[in-house]
């Protein structure tokens, strides 16, 4: 799924270019641990960025399965068994 994150420092986005690759170290664990701040590494420029989120616990739980639609599909499938 797509994770809605915001730059902690507003001007950090200016340092990104199309094609830059961002890496997250165990993003889901970080979010599950109730951290509001996430660190991303711009692998292209070897630079770290601080990001924040405003996700609910439910939204965080949906990330590993790919978002709302796959979560609902999984629930419907398990309910019909």
PDB file of N, CA and C in Angstrom:
ATOM      1  N   UNK A   1       0.817  -1.188   0.000  1.00  0.00           N
ATOM      2  CA  UNK A   1       0.000   0.000   0.000  1.00  0.00           C
ATOM      3  C   UNK A   1       0.858   1.249   0.000  1.00  0.00           C
ATOM      4  N   UNK A   2       0.220   2.339  -0.206  1.00  0.00           N
ATOM      5  CA  UNK A   2       0.883   3.639  -0.192  1.00  0.00           C
ATOM      6  C   UNK A   2       0.750   4.211   1.208  1.00  0.00           C
ATOM      7  N   UNK A   3       1.839   4.689   1.755  1.00  0.00           N
ATOM      8  CA  UNK A   3       1.851   5.241   3.105  1.00  0.00           C
ATOM      9  C   UNK A   3       1.949   6.757   3.010  1.00  0.00           C
ATOM     10  N   UNK A   4       0.985   7.440   3.613  1.00  0.00           N
ATOM     11  CA  UNK A   4       0.971   8.903   3.591  1.00  0.00           C
ATOM     12  C   UNK A   4       1.950   9.437   4.639  1.00  0.00           C
ATOM     13  N   UNK A   5       3.049   9.979   4.163  1.00  0.00           N
ATOM     14  CA  UNK A   5       4.063  10.554   5.041  1.00  0.00           C
ATOM     15  C   UNK A   5       4.308  12.003   4.627  1.00  0.00           C
ATOM     16  N   UNK A   6       4.686  12.823   5.586  1.00  0.00           N
ATOM     17  CA  UNK A   6       5.010  14.224   5.324  1.00  0.00           C
ATOM     18  C   UNK A   6       6.445  14.486   5.781  1.00  0.00           C
ATOM     19  N   UNK A   7       7.112  15.398   5.094  1.00  0.00           N
ATOM     20  CA  UNK A   7       8.454  15.784   5.511  1.00  0.00           C
ATOM     21  C   UNK A   7       8.358  16.551   6.821  1.00  0.00           C
ATOM     22  N   UNK A   8       9.226  16.198   7.765  1.00  0.00           N
ATOM     23  CA  UNK A   8       9.239  16.920   9.035  1.00  0.00           C
ATOM     24  C   UNK A   8       9.732  18.351   8.808  1.00  0.00           C
ATOM     25  N   UNK A   9      10.774  18.485   8.012  1.00  0.00           N
ATOM     26  CA  UNK A   9      11.277  19.809   7.630  1.00  0.00           C
ATOM     27  C   UNK A   9      10.714  20.126   6.242  1.00  0.00           C
ATOM     28  N   UNK A  10       9.933  21.173   6.150  1.00  0.00           N
ATOM     29  CA  UNK A  10       9.219  21.475   4.909  1.00  0.00           C
ATOM     30  C   UNK A  10      10.110  21.564   3.673  1.00  0.00           C
ATOM     31  N   UNK A  11      11.329  22.025   3.830  1.00  0.00           N
ATOM     32  CA  UNK A  11      12.194  22.205   2.658  1.00  0.00           C
ATOM     33  C   UNK A  11      12.944  20.935   2.245  1.00  0.00           C
ATOM     34  N   UNK A  12      12.780  19.820   2.968  1.00  0.00           N
ATOM     35  CA  UNK A  12      13.463  18.571   2.596  1.00  0.00           C
ATOM     36  C   UNK A  12      13.053  18.068   1.219  1.00  0.00           C
ATOM     37  N   UNK A  13      11.814  18.316   0.825  1.00  0.00           N
ATOM     38  CA  UNK A  13      11.353  17.825  -0.475  1.00  0.00           C
ATOM     39  C   UNK A  13      12.149  18.444  -1.616  1.00  0.00           C
ATOM     40  N   UNK A  14      12.722  19.619  -1.398  1.00  0.00           N
ATOM     41  CA  UNK A  14      13.510  20.283  -2.440  1.00  0.00           C
ATOM     42  C   UNK A  14      14.772  19.501  -2.786  1.00  0.00           C
ATOM     43  N   UNK A  15      15.231  18.654  -1.866  1.00  0.00           N
ATOM     44  CA  UNK A  15      16.428  17.859  -2.103  1.00  0.00           C
ATOM     45  C   UNK A  15      16.156  16.558  -2.838  1.00  0.00           C
ATOM     46  N   UNK A  16      14.898  16.292  -3.180  1.00  0.00           N
ATOM     47  CA  UNK A  16      14.544  15.077  -3.913  1.00  0.00           C
ATOM     48  C   UNK A  16      14.421  15.370  -5.396  1.00  0.00           C
ATOM     49  N   UNK A  17      14.856  14.424  -6.184  1.00  0.00           N
ATOM     50  CA  UNK A  17      14.738  14.519  -7.633  1.00  0.00           C
ATOM     51  C   UNK A  17      14.010  13.295  -8.157  1.00  0.00           C
ATOM     52  N   UNK A  18      13.363  13.427  -9.318  1.00  0.00           N
ATOM     53  CA  UNK A  18      12.734  12.239  -9.916  1.00  0.00           C
ATOM     54  C   UNK A  18      13.775  11.123 -10.060  1.00  0.00           C
ATOM     55  N   UNK A  19      13.383   9.939  -9.680  1.00  0.00           N
ATOM     56  CA  UNK A  19      14.286   8.795  -9.773  1.00  0.00           C
ATOM     57  C   UNK A  19      15.041   8.503  -8.491  1.00  0.00           C
ATOM     58  N   UNK A  20      15.029   9.423  -7.522  1.00  0.00           N
ATOM     59  CA  UNK A  20      15.672   9.138  -6.238  1.00  0.00           C
ATOM     60  C   UNK A  20      14.968   7.956  -5.579  1.00  0.00           C
ATOM     61  N   UNK A  21      15.739   7.078  -4.983  1.00  0.00           N
ATOM     62  CA  UNK A  21      15.184   5.913  -4.305  1.00  0.00           C
ATOM     63  C   UNK A  21      15.263   6.110  -2.798  1.00  0.00           C
ATOM     64  N   UNK A  22      14.104   5.980  -2.149  1.00  0.00           N
ATOM     65  CA  UNK A  22      14.042   6.108  -0.698  1.00  0.00           C
ATOM     66  C   UNK A  22      13.920   4.725  -0.085  1.00  0.00           C
ATOM     67  N   UNK A  23      14.673   4.500   0.978  1.00  0.00           N
ATOM     68  CA  UNK A  23      14.652   3.214   1.681  1.00  0.00           C
ATOM     69  C   UNK A  23      14.185   3.433   3.112  1.00  0.00           C
ATOM     70  N   UNK A  24      13.375   2.489   3.593  1.00  0.00           N
ATOM     71  CA  UNK A  24      12.873   2.519   4.959  1.00  0.00           C
ATOM     72  C   UNK A  24      13.310   1.242   5.642  1.00  0.00           C
ATOM     73  N   UNK A  25      13.845   1.360   6.855  1.00  0.00           N
ATOM     74  CA  UNK A  25      14.263   0.192   7.614  1.00  0.00           C
ATOM     75  C   UNK A  25      13.091  -0.294   8.454  1.00  0.00           C
ATOM     76  N   UNK A  26      12.447  -1.375   8.022  1.00  0.00           N
ATOM     77  CA  UNK A  26      11.329  -1.995   8.724  1.00  0.00           C
ATOM     78  C   UNK A  26      10.244  -0.973   9.082  1.00  0.00           C
ATOM     79  N   UNK A  27       9.690  -0.360   8.048  1.00  0.00           N
ATOM     80  CA  UNK A  27       8.690   0.693   8.205  1.00  0.00           C
ATOM     81  C   UNK A  27       7.493   0.238   9.027  1.00  0.00           C
ATOM     82  N   UNK A  28       6.982  -0.941   8.745  1.00  0.00           N
ATOM     83  CA  UNK A  28       5.787  -1.386   9.464  1.00  0.00           C
ATOM     84  C   UNK A  28       6.051  -1.543  10.954  1.00  0.00           C
ATOM     85  N   UNK A  29       7.192  -2.090  11.324  1.00  0.00           N
ATOM     86  CA  UNK A  29       7.527  -2.228  12.753  1.00  0.00           C
ATOM     87  C   UNK A  29       7.611  -0.849  13.396  1.00  0.00           C
ATOM     88  N   UNK A  30       8.237   0.092  12.719  1.00  0.00           N
ATOM     89  CA  UNK A  30       8.370   1.446  13.252  1.00  0.00           C
ATOM     90  C   UNK A  30       6.998   2.058  13.490  1.00  0.00           C
ATOM     91  N   UNK A  31       6.096   1.912  12.532  1.00  0.00           N
ATOM     92  CA  UNK A  31       4.750   2.458  12.677  1.00  0.00           C
ATOM     93  C   UNK A  31       3.979   1.746  13.782  1.00  0.00           C
ATOM     94  N   UNK A  32       4.104   0.414  13.852  1.00  0.00           N
ATOM     95  CA  UNK A  32       3.416  -0.367  14.892  1.00  0.00           C
ATOM     96  C   UNK A  32       3.884   0.023  16.284  1.00  0.00           C
ATOM     97  N   UNK A  33       5.141   0.422  16.399  1.00  0.00           N
ATOM     98  CA  UNK A  33       5.689   0.813  17.699  1.00  0.00           C
ATOM     99  C   UNK A  33       5.217   2.197  18.120  1.00  0.00           C
ATOM    100  N   UNK A  34       4.241   2.732  17.410  1.00  0.00           N
ATOM    101  CA  UNK A  34       3.610   4.014  17.724  1.00  0.00           C
ATOM    102  C   UNK A  34       4.552   5.202  17.550  1.00  0.00           C
ATOM    103  N   UNK A  35       5.530   5.043  16.674  1.00  0.00           N
ATOM    104  CA  UNK A  35       6.420   6.160  16.377  1.00  0.00           C
ATOM    105  C   UNK A  35       5.717   7.076  15.377  1.00  0.00           C
ATOM    106  N   UNK A  36       5.679   8.353  15.655  1.00  0.00           N
ATOM    107  CA  UNK A  36       5.080   9.322  14.728  1.00  0.00           C
ATOM    108  C   UNK A  36       6.124   9.831  13.738  1.00  0.00           C
ATOM    109  N   UNK A  37       7.391   9.578  14.054  1.00  0.00           N
ATOM    110  CA  UNK A  37       8.488  10.005  13.176  1.00  0.00           C
ATOM    111  C   UNK A  37       9.113   8.781  12.539  1.00  0.00           C
ATOM    112  N   UNK A  38       9.383   8.882  11.241  1.00  0.00           N
ATOM    113  CA  UNK A  38       9.970   7.793  10.467  1.00  0.00           C
ATOM    114  C   UNK A  38      11.189   8.345   9.750  1.00  0.00           C
ATOM    115  N   UNK A  39      12.257   7.555   9.691  1.00  0.00           N
ATOM    116  CA  UNK A  39      13.451   7.975   8.964  1.00  0.00           C
ATOM    117  C   UNK A  39      13.524   7.227   7.641  1.00  0.00           C
ATOM    118  N   UNK A  40      13.764   7.984   6.596  1.00  0.00           N
ATOM    119  CA  UNK A  40      13.968   7.406   5.269  1.00  0.00           C
ATOM    120  C   UNK A  40      15.382   7.745   4.832  1.00  0.00           C
ATOM    121  N   UNK A  41      15.975   6.842   4.078  1.00  0.00           N
ATOM    122  CA  UNK A  41      17.312   7.095   3.548  1.00  0.00           C
ATOM    123  C   UNK A  41      17.185   7.276   2.041  1.00  0.00           C
ATOM    124  N   UNK A  42      17.647   8.408   1.551  1.00  0.00           N
ATOM    125  CA  UNK A  42      17.711   8.621   0.114  1.00  0.00           C
ATOM    126  C   UNK A  42      18.954   7.878  -0.355  1.00  0.00           C
ATOM    127  N   UNK A  43      18.739   6.678  -0.902  1.00  0.00           N
ATOM    128  CA  UNK A  43      19.854   5.827  -1.320  1.00  0.00           C
ATOM    129  C   UNK A  43      20.620   6.433  -2.485  1.00  0.00           C
ATOM    130  N   UNK A  44      19.963   7.245  -3.270  1.00  0.00           N
ATOM    131  CA  UNK A  44      20.604   7.872  -4.429  1.00  0.00           C
ATOM    132  C   UNK A  44      21.633   8.906  -3.994  1.00  0.00           C
ATOM    133  N   UNK A  45      21.306   9.645  -2.942  1.00  0.00           N
ATOM    134  CA  UNK A  45      22.178  10.740  -2.498  1.00  0.00           C
ATOM    135  C   UNK A  45      22.808  10.490  -1.137  1.00  0.00           C
ATOM    136  N   UNK A  46      22.593   9.286  -0.584  1.00  0.00           N
ATOM    137  CA  UNK A  46      23.131   8.917   0.725  1.00  0.00           C
ATOM    138  C   UNK A  46      22.828  10.001   1.765  1.00  0.00           C
ATOM    139  N   UNK A  47      21.543  10.264   1.922  1.00  0.00           N
ATOM    140  CA  UNK A  47      21.085  11.313   2.829  1.00  0.00           C
ATOM    141  C   UNK A  47      19.863  10.807   3.590  1.00  0.00           C
ATOM    142  N   UNK A  48      19.727  11.189   4.857  1.00  0.00           N
ATOM    143  CA  UNK A  48      18.571  10.779   5.653  1.00  0.00           C
ATOM    144  C   UNK A  48      17.536  11.890   5.708  1.00  0.00           C
ATOM    145  N   UNK A  49      16.275  11.474   5.726  1.00  0.00           N
ATOM    146  CA  UNK A  49      15.153  12.409   5.806  1.00  0.00           C
ATOM    147  C   UNK A  49      14.260  11.998   6.966  1.00  0.00           C
ATOM    148  N   UNK A  50      13.752  12.975   7.702  1.00  0.00           N
ATOM    149  CA  UNK A  50      12.784  12.696   8.765  1.00  0.00           C
ATOM    150  C   UNK A  50      11.395  12.970   8.232  1.00  0.00           C
ATOM    151  N   UNK A  51      10.519  11.988   8.428  1.00  0.00           N
ATOM    152  CA  UNK A  51       9.144  12.086   7.963  1.00  0.00           C
ATOM    153  C   UNK A  51       8.210  11.844   9.139  1.00  0.00           C
ATOM    154  N   UNK A  52       6.997  12.358   9.043  1.00  0.00           N
ATOM    155  CA  UNK A  52       5.990  12.145  10.083  1.00  0.00           C
ATOM    156  C   UNK A  52       4.711  11.620   9.431  1.00  0.00           C
ATOM    157  N   UNK A  53       3.857  11.006  10.254  1.00  0.00           N
ATOM    158  CA  UNK A  53       2.579  10.503   9.741  1.00  0.00           C
ATOM    159  C   UNK A  53       1.466  10.829  10.722  1.00  0.00           C
ATOM    160  N   UNK A  54       0.252  10.718  10.224  1.00  0.00           N
ATOM    161  CA  UNK A  54      -0.947  10.946  11.037  1.00  0.00           C
ATOM    162  C   UNK A  54      -1.903   9.757  10.847  1.00  0.00           C
ATOM    163  N   UNK A  55      -1.338   8.563  10.772  1.00  0.00           N
ATOM    164  CA  UNK A  55      -2.119   7.353  10.522  1.00  0.00           C
ATOM    165  C   UNK A  55      -2.765   6.839  11.798  1.00  0.00           C
ATOM    166  N   UNK A  56      -3.936   6.255  11.636  1.00  0.00           N
ATOM    167  CA  UNK A  56      -4.593   5.612  12.765  1.00  0.00           C
ATOM    168  C   UNK A  56      -4.028   4.199  12.918  1.00  0.00           C
ATOM    169  N   UNK A  57      -4.309   3.580  14.045  1.00  0.00           N
ATOM    170  CA  UNK A  57      -3.875   2.199  14.268  1.00  0.00           C
ATOM    171  C   UNK A  57      -4.446   1.291  13.186  1.00  0.00           C
ATOM    172  N   UNK A  58      -5.694   1.491  12.830  1.00  0.00           N
ATOM    173  CA  UNK A  58      -6.339   0.667  11.788  1.00  0.00           C
ATOM    174  C   UNK A  58      -5.615   0.825  10.454  1.00  0.00           C
ATOM    175  N   UNK A  59      -5.276   2.044  10.091  1.00  0.00           N
ATOM    176  CA  UNK A  59      -4.568   2.268   8.831  1.00  0.00           C
ATOM    177  C   UNK A  59      -3.203   1.590   8.839  1.00  0.00           C
ATOM    178  N   UNK A  60      -2.518   1.646   9.956  1.00  0.00           N
ATOM    179  CA  UNK A  60      -1.200   1.006  10.079  1.00  0.00           C
ATOM    180  C   UNK A  60      -1.332  -0.507   9.911  1.00  0.00           C
ATOM    181  N   UNK A  61      -2.389  -1.086  10.471  1.00  0.00           N
ATOM    182  CA  UNK A  61      -2.597  -2.533  10.366  1.00  0.00           C
ATOM    183  C   UNK A  61      -2.890  -2.973   8.933  1.00  0.00           C
ATOM    184  N   UNK A  62      -3.398  -2.067   8.094  1.00  0.00           N
ATOM    185  CA  UNK A  62      -3.726  -2.411   6.706  1.00  0.00           C
ATOM    186  C   UNK A  62      -2.515  -2.377   5.777  1.00  0.00           C
ATOM    187  N   UNK A  63      -1.449  -1.739   6.169  1.00  0.00           N
ATOM    188  CA  UNK A  63      -0.295  -1.556   5.288  1.00  0.00           C
ATOM    189  C   UNK A  63       0.300  -2.873   4.794  1.00  0.00           C
ATOM    190  N   UNK A  64       0.564  -3.866   5.657  1.00  0.00           N
ATOM    191  CA  UNK A  64       1.212  -5.091   5.167  1.00  0.00           C
ATOM    192  C   UNK A  64       0.407  -5.862   4.124  1.00  0.00           C
ATOM    193  N   UNK A  65      -0.921  -5.727   4.154  1.00  0.00           N
ATOM    194  CA  UNK A  65      -1.736  -6.462   3.182  1.00  0.00           C
ATOM    195  C   UNK A  65      -2.048  -5.632   1.946  1.00  0.00           C
ATOM    196  N   UNK A  66      -1.620  -4.372   1.924  1.00  0.00           N
ATOM    197  CA  UNK A  66      -1.764  -3.566   0.716  1.00  0.00           C
ATOM    198  C   UNK A  66      -2.863  -2.527   0.734  1.00  0.00           C
ATOM    199  N   UNK A  67      -3.485  -2.273   1.878  1.00  0.00           N
ATOM    200  CA  UNK A  67      -4.484  -1.221   1.952  1.00  0.00           C
ATOM    201  C   UNK A  67      -5.875  -1.731   2.261  1.00  0.00           C
ATOM    202  N   UNK A  68      -6.856  -0.862   2.058  1.00  0.00           N
ATOM    203  CA  UNK A  68      -8.234  -1.156   2.437  1.00  0.00           C
ATOM    204  C   UNK A  68      -8.860  -2.269   1.600  1.00  0.00           C
ATOM    205  N   UNK A  69      -8.719  -2.208   0.287  1.00  0.00           N
ATOM    206  CA  UNK A  69      -9.379  -3.203  -0.560  1.00  0.00           C
ATOM    207  C   UNK A  69      -8.871  -4.621  -0.281  1.00  0.00           C
ATOM    208  N   UNK A  70      -7.553  -4.855  -0.250  1.00  0.00           N
ATOM    209  CA  UNK A  70      -7.100  -6.205   0.094  1.00  0.00           C
ATOM    210  C   UNK A  70      -7.516  -6.638   1.509  1.00  0.00           C
ATOM    211  N   UNK A  71      -7.575  -5.680   2.446  1.00  0.00           N
ATOM    212  CA  UNK A  71      -8.009  -6.001   3.811  1.00  0.00           C
ATOM    213  C   UNK A  71      -9.451  -6.477   3.805  1.00  0.00           C
ATOM    214  N   UNK A  72     -10.311  -5.754   3.075  1.00  0.00           N
ATOM    215  CA  UNK A  72     -11.721  -6.150   2.988  1.00  0.00           C
ATOM    216  C   UNK A  72     -11.875  -7.481   2.259  1.00  0.00           C
ATOM    217  N   UNK A  73     -11.105  -7.674   1.184  1.00  0.00           N
ATOM    218  CA  UNK A  73     -11.152  -8.929   0.425  1.00  0.00           C
ATOM    219  C   UNK A  73     -10.777 -10.100   1.340  1.00  0.00           C
ATOM    220  N   UNK A  74      -9.727  -9.910   2.153  1.00  0.00           N
ATOM    221  CA  UNK A  74      -9.286 -10.963   3.071  1.00  0.00           C
ATOM    222  C   UNK A  74     -10.363 -11.257   4.114  1.00  0.00           C
ATOM    223  N   UNK A  75     -11.003 -10.212   4.612  1.00  0.00           N
ATOM    224  CA  UNK A  75     -12.060 -10.388   5.623  1.00  0.00           C
ATOM    225  C   UNK A  75     -13.253 -11.135   5.027  1.00  0.00           C
ATOM    226  N   UNK A  76     -13.691 -10.742   3.833  1.00  0.00           N
ATOM    227  CA  UNK A  76     -14.823 -11.411   3.181  1.00  0.00           C
ATOM    228  C   UNK A  76     -14.486 -12.880   2.921  1.00  0.00           C
ATOM    229  N   UNK A  77     -13.264 -13.132   2.481  1.00  0.00           N
ATOM    230  CA  UNK A  77     -12.840 -14.501   2.197  1.00  0.00           C
ATOM    231  C   UNK A  77     -12.851 -15.346   3.473  1.00  0.00           C
ATOM    232  N   UNK A  78     -12.355 -14.797   4.574  1.00  0.00           N
ATOM    233  CA  UNK A  78     -12.313 -15.569   5.826  1.00  0.00           C
ATOM    234  C   UNK A  78     -13.702 -15.734   6.418  1.00  0.00           C
ATOM    235  N   UNK A  79     -14.608 -14.771   6.194  1.00  0.00           N
ATOM    236  CA  UNK A  79     -15.979 -14.886   6.696  1.00  0.00           C
ATOM    237  C   UNK A  79     -16.769 -15.951   5.944  1.00  0.00           C
ATOM    238  N   UNK A  80     -16.413 -16.188   4.682  1.00  0.00           N
ATOM    239  CA  UNK A  80     -17.159 -17.167   3.892  1.00  0.00           C
ATOM    240  C   UNK A  80     -16.669 -18.595   4.091  1.00  0.00           C
ATOM    241  N   UNK A  81     -15.573 -18.763   4.842  1.00  0.00           N
ATOM    242  CA  UNK A  81     -15.043 -20.126   5.082  1.00  0.00           C
ATOM    243  C   UNK A  81     -15.842 -20.864   6.104  1.00  0.00           C
TER     244      UNK A  81
END
